[in-house]
C-alpha cells in the first residue's frame, strides 16, 4: 500500500509541476523531492493506521452500546418503573455519551425525585423526554408525571445533578433541561345519550375521556378529531357531534397537548 500511495504522490507532483514547466520529468531517487515525497507518504500511512485503529476501537465500543441504544425505548405496555429497571440493568453496557436515544434513556433513568410535605412523601418521575441539538448544545425537554411545582423542581434538580457526573456526560457535551410546555386546545361538542341514561352520565364520560387522554399524553402527540370522537363514544352514547377542534391537533416534538376546556352538551335520545 505504501508503494501505491507513493506512486500517487509522485504522479500528482509531476502533473502539478508540468503546469509550470512542461518538460519536467517525474523525480527519481537522485532527486531530493523523491525522498521528501517518500517521507510524506510514510507519514500519511502511519497516520491512516492510527486513525483506523482508533475507529476500530470506537466501533468495538459502539457494538457494546448498540444493544442499549436499540433497547432504550419504552416497550408497548411496559410501565415507566419497569423501563427504568431495565435501563439500570443494562447501564453497565453503555458508554456515557452518544446519540439522542442514549440521552433520552438516561433522562428516564435519572429523572426520579421525591419531596416531603406535611410529613408525607410524594414521588414522581419523567413521563417523556425530547432531546434537541441547538448549535452543538443539547437541550432536553422534560414531561413530568406530576402537577406539583415543588416536585417538578426536584426532578429537574436531580437530572442536572446526575448529568454533571463525568460518567454520565462527557466534558465536551453541554446538556441543559427544560420543563416541556403545553399546546392547549379546546374540545366542545354535543353528545346524544341512548334512552335510559341520565344527563348526569356526562360526568362519567368526561372522567373516562380525561383518563384515556392522560394515558396517551406524550411529547409531540396531538389527538386527531377521529380519536376524540372515538374516545367520547363510550357505552351509552348514541352519537357524538364535535364542534371543536375542527382539525387534528398538531404538536411540535418538544411540547405536549393539553385540554384547556372540555365543553360538552349532553342530550338524551327519545
Coordinates of C-alpha atoms in Angstrom, one line a residue:
X1 CA 0.0 0.0 0.0
X2 CA 2.9 2.3 0.7
X3 CA 4.1 2.0 -2.9
X4 CA 0.6 2.8 -4.3
X5 CA 0.4 5.9 -2.1
X6 CA 4.0 6.9 -3.0
X7 CA 3.4 6.5 -6.8
X8 CA 0.2 8.6 -6.5
X9 CA 2.1 11.4 -4.8
X10 CA 4.8 11.2 -7.5
X11 CA 2.3 11.4 -10.3
X12 CA 0.4 14.3 -8.7
X13 CA 3.6 16.2 -8.0
X14 CA 4.8 15.7 -11.6
X15 CA 1.5 16.7 -13.1
X16 CA 1.3 19.9 -11.0
X17 CA 4.9 20.8 -11.8
X18 CA 4.4 20.3 -15.5
X19 CA 1.8 23.0 -15.5
X20 CA 4.7 25.4 -14.8
X21 CA 7.4 23.6 -16.7
X22 CA 6.0 21.2 -19.4
X23 CA 9.4 19.5 -19.8
X24 CA 9.6 18.5 -16.2
X25 CA 10.2 14.7 -15.7
X26 CA 9.0 12.6 -12.8
X27 CA 11.6 12.6 -9.9
X28 CA 13.9 9.7 -9.4
X29 CA 15.8 8.5 -6.4
X30 CA 18.6 11.0 -7.3
X31 CA 16.2 14.0 -6.7
X32 CA 15.6 15.4 -3.2
X33 CA 11.9 15.8 -3.9
X34 CA 11.7 12.0 -4.4
X35 CA 12.8 11.4 -0.8
X36 CA 10.5 14.1 0.5
X37 CA 7.5 12.6 -1.2
X38 CA 8.5 9.2 0.2
X39 CA 8.6 10.6 3.8
X40 CA 5.3 12.3 3.3
X41 CA 3.8 9.0 2.0
X42 CA 5.1 7.1 5.0
X43 CA 3.8 9.7 7.5
X44 CA 0.4 9.6 5.9
X45 CA 0.4 5.8 6.0
X46 CA 1.2 5.9 9.7
X47 CA -1.5 8.5 10.3
X48 CA -4.0 6.4 8.5
X49 CA -3.1 3.3 10.5
X50 CA -3.6 5.3 13.8
X51 CA -7.0 6.6 12.6
X52 CA -8.0 3.1 11.5
X53 CA -7.1 1.6 14.9
X54 CA -9.0 4.4 16.7
X55 CA -12.0 4.0 14.5
X56 CA -11.9 0.2 15.0
X57 CA -11.7 0.6 18.8
X58 CA -14.7 3.0 18.7
X59 CA -16.7 0.5 16.6
X60 CA -16.0 -2.2 19.1
X61 CA -17.1 0.1 21.9
X62 CA -20.2 1.1 20.0
X63 CA -21.1 -2.5 19.4
X64 CA -21.4 -2.8 23.1
X65 CA -23.6 0.3 23.2
X66 CA -25.8 -0.7 20.3
X67 CA -28.0 -3.1 22.2
X68 CA -28.5 -0.4 24.9
X69 CA -29.4 2.2 22.3
X70 CA -31.8 -0.1 20.5
X71 CA -33.4 -1.2 23.8
X72 CA -33.6 2.4 25.1
X73 CA -37.2 2.7 24.1
X74 CA -40.3 2.0 26.2
X75 CA -41.9 -1.2 25.0
X76 CA -45.6 -1.5 24.4
X77 CA -47.4 -2.0 27.6
X78 CA -44.2 -1.5 29.7
X79 CA -44.5 0.7 32.8
X80 CA -42.1 3.5 33.4
X81 CA -40.9 1.7 36.5
X82 CA -40.1 -1.5 34.6
X83 CA -38.4 0.6 31.9
X84 CA -36.1 2.3 34.4
X85 CA -35.2 -1.0 36.0
X86 CA -34.4 -2.5 32.6
X87 CA -32.2 0.5 31.8
X88 CA -30.4 0.2 35.2
X89 CA -29.6 -3.4 34.4
X90 CA -28.2 -2.5 31.0
X91 CA -26.4 0.7 32.0
X92 CA -23.1 -1.1 32.5
X93 CA -23.1 -2.0 28.8
X94 CA -23.5 1.6 27.7
X95 CA -21.0 4.4 27.1
X96 CA -21.8 7.7 28.8
X97 CA -22.3 9.7 25.6
X98 CA -23.6 9.3 22.1
X99 CA -26.9 9.5 20.4
X100 CA -30.0 11.4 21.4
X101 CA -31.5 8.0 22.1
X102 CA -28.9 7.4 24.8
X103 CA -29.5 10.8 26.4
X104 CA -33.3 10.2 26.3
X105 CA -32.9 6.8 28.0
X106 CA -30.6 8.3 30.7
X107 CA -33.2 11.1 31.3
X108 CA -35.8 8.4 32.1
X109 CA -33.2 6.6 34.3
X110 CA -32.2 9.5 36.4
X111 CA -35.5 11.5 36.3
X112 CA -37.0 10.5 39.6
X113 CA -37.4 12.5 42.8
X114 CA -39.4 12.7 46.0
X115 CA -40.3 15.5 48.4
X116 CA -41.8 15.6 51.9
X117 CA -44.8 17.9 52.7
X118 CA -46.7 17.8 56.0
X119 CA -44.8 14.6 57.0
X120 CA -46.0 12.9 53.8
X121 CA -43.7 11.8 51.0
X122 CA -44.6 12.4 47.4
X123 CA -42.7 10.9 44.5
X124 CA -42.8 11.3 40.7
X125 CA -40.7 10.9 37.7
X126 CA -40.1 11.7 34.0
X127 CA -43.0 10.7 31.7
X128 CA -41.4 11.6 28.4
X129 CA -38.4 13.5 27.1
X130 CA -37.3 15.0 23.8
X131 CA -33.6 15.7 23.1
X132 CA -32.8 18.6 20.8
X133 CA -29.5 19.8 19.5
X134 CA -29.1 23.6 19.2
X135 CA -25.8 24.8 17.8
X136 CA -24.0 21.8 19.2
X137 CA -25.5 22.0 22.7
X138 CA -28.2 19.5 23.9
X139 CA -31.5 20.7 25.3
X140 CA -33.7 18.1 26.9
X141 CA -37.4 18.9 27.2
X142 CA -38.9 17.0 30.1
X143 CA -42.5 16.0 30.6
X144 CA -43.1 15.0 34.2
X145 CA -45.9 12.9 35.7
X146 CA -46.9 15.5 38.3
X147 CA -48.5 18.9 38.6
X148 CA -46.8 19.8 41.9
X149 CA -44.3 22.6 41.1
X150 CA -42.0 21.7 44.0
X151 CA -41.8 18.1 42.8
X152 CA -41.1 19.3 39.3
X153 CA -38.2 21.4 40.6
X154 CA -36.9 18.4 42.5
X155 CA -37.0 16.2 39.4
X156 CA -35.2 18.8 37.2
X157 CA -32.6 19.3 40.0
X158 CA -32.0 15.6 40.2
X159 CA -31.4 15.4 36.5
X160 CA -29.0 18.4 36.5
X161 CA -27.0 16.9 39.3
X162 CA -26.9 13.4 37.7
X163 CA -25.8 14.8 34.3
X164 CA -22.9 16.8 35.9
X165 CA -21.1 13.5 36.6
X166 CA -18.4 12.7 34.0
X167 CA -19.6 9.1 34.0
X168 CA -22.9 10.4 32.5
X169 CA -22.0 13.4 30.4
X170 CA -18.5 13.9 28.8
X171 CA -16.8 17.2 29.3
X172 CA -17.4 18.3 25.7
X173 CA -21.2 17.8 25.8
X174 CA -23.3 20.6 27.2
X175 CA -26.7 19.4 28.4
X176 CA -29.5 21.5 29.8
X177 CA -33.0 20.6 30.9
X178 CA -36.3 22.5 30.4
X179 CA -39.8 21.7 31.5
X180 CA -41.8 20.9 28.4
X181 CA -44.6 23.4 27.7
X182 CA -48.1 22.6 26.6
X183 CA -50.1 23.2 23.5
X184 CA -53.6 23.9 24.9
X185 CA -56.8 23.2 22.9
X186 CA -60.5 23.2 23.5
X187 CA -62.9 20.3 23.0
X188 CA -66.6 21.2 22.5
X189 CA -69.4 19.2 21.1
X190 CA -72.8 17.5 21.6
X191 CA -73.2 14.0 23.0
X192 CA -76.5 12.2 22.4
X193 CA -77.1 9.5 25.0
X194 CA -79.2 6.4 24.5
X195 CA -82.6 6.3 26.2
X196 CA -82.4 5.3 29.8
X197 CA -79.3 7.3 30.5
X198 CA -79.4 10.4 32.7
X199 CA -77.8 13.8 31.9
X200 CA -75.6 13.3 34.9
X201 CA -73.8 10.5 33.0
X202 CA -71.8 13.3 31.5
X203 CA -69.5 13.3 34.5
X204 CA -68.5 9.7 33.9
X205 CA -67.9 10.4 30.2
X206 CA -65.6 13.3 30.9
X207 CA -63.8 11.4 33.6
X208 CA -63.2 8.4 31.4
X209 CA -62.1 10.6 28.5
X210 CA -59.6 12.5 30.6
X211 CA -58.2 9.2 31.8
X212 CA -57.8 8.0 28.2
X213 CA -56.2 11.3 27.2
X214 CA -53.8 11.2 30.2
X215 CA -52.7 7.7 29.3
X216 CA -51.9 8.8 25.7
X217 CA -50.2 12.1 26.7
X218 CA -46.6 12.4 25.5
X219 CA -44.3 14.9 23.8
X220 CA -45.1 15.5 20.1
X221 CA -48.5 13.8 20.3
X222 CA -51.7 15.5 19.5
X223 CA -55.1 13.8 19.3
X224 CA -56.9 13.5 15.9
X225 CA -60.5 14.5 15.7
X226 CA -61.4 10.9 15.0
X227 CA -59.6 9.8 18.2
X228 CA -61.5 12.4 20.2
X229 CA -64.9 11.2 18.8
X230 CA -63.9 7.6 19.3
X231 CA -63.0 8.1 23.0
X232 CA -66.1 10.2 23.7
X233 CA -68.3 7.5 22.1
X234 CA -68.5 5.4 25.2
X235 CA -71.1 2.9 26.5
X236 CA -74.5 4.6 26.5
X237 CA -73.5 7.2 23.9
X238 CA -75.6 7.1 20.7
X239 CA -73.7 9.8 18.7
X240 CA -71.1 12.5 19.1
X241 CA -71.1 15.8 17.2
X242 CA -67.7 17.6 17.5
X243 CA -67.6 21.4 17.1
X244 CA -64.1 21.9 18.2
X245 CA -61.4 21.2 17.3
X246 CA -62.1 21.3 13.6
X247 CA -58.8 19.7 12.6
X248 CA -56.3 17.3 14.1
X249 CA -54.2 18.8 16.9
X250 CA -50.6 19.4 15.7
X251 CA -47.9 19.4 18.4
X252 CA -44.1 20.0 18.0
X253 CA -41.8 17.3 19.5
X254 CA -40.8 19.5 22.5
X255 CA -44.4 20.2 23.6
X256 CA -47.4 18.2 24.7
X257 CA -51.1 18.6 24.1
X258 CA -53.3 19.8 27.0
X259 CA -57.1 20.1 27.3
X260 CA -57.8 23.8 28.1
X261 CA -61.5 23.1 28.4
X262 CA -63.9 20.2 27.8
X263 CA -67.3 21.8 26.9
X264 CA -69.8 19.0 26.2
X265 CA -73.5 19.4 25.7
X266 CA -75.4 16.3 26.7
X267 CA -78.8 15.3 25.4
X268 CA -80.9 12.1 25.8
X269 CA -82.5 10.4 22.8
X270 CA -86.2 9.9 22.9

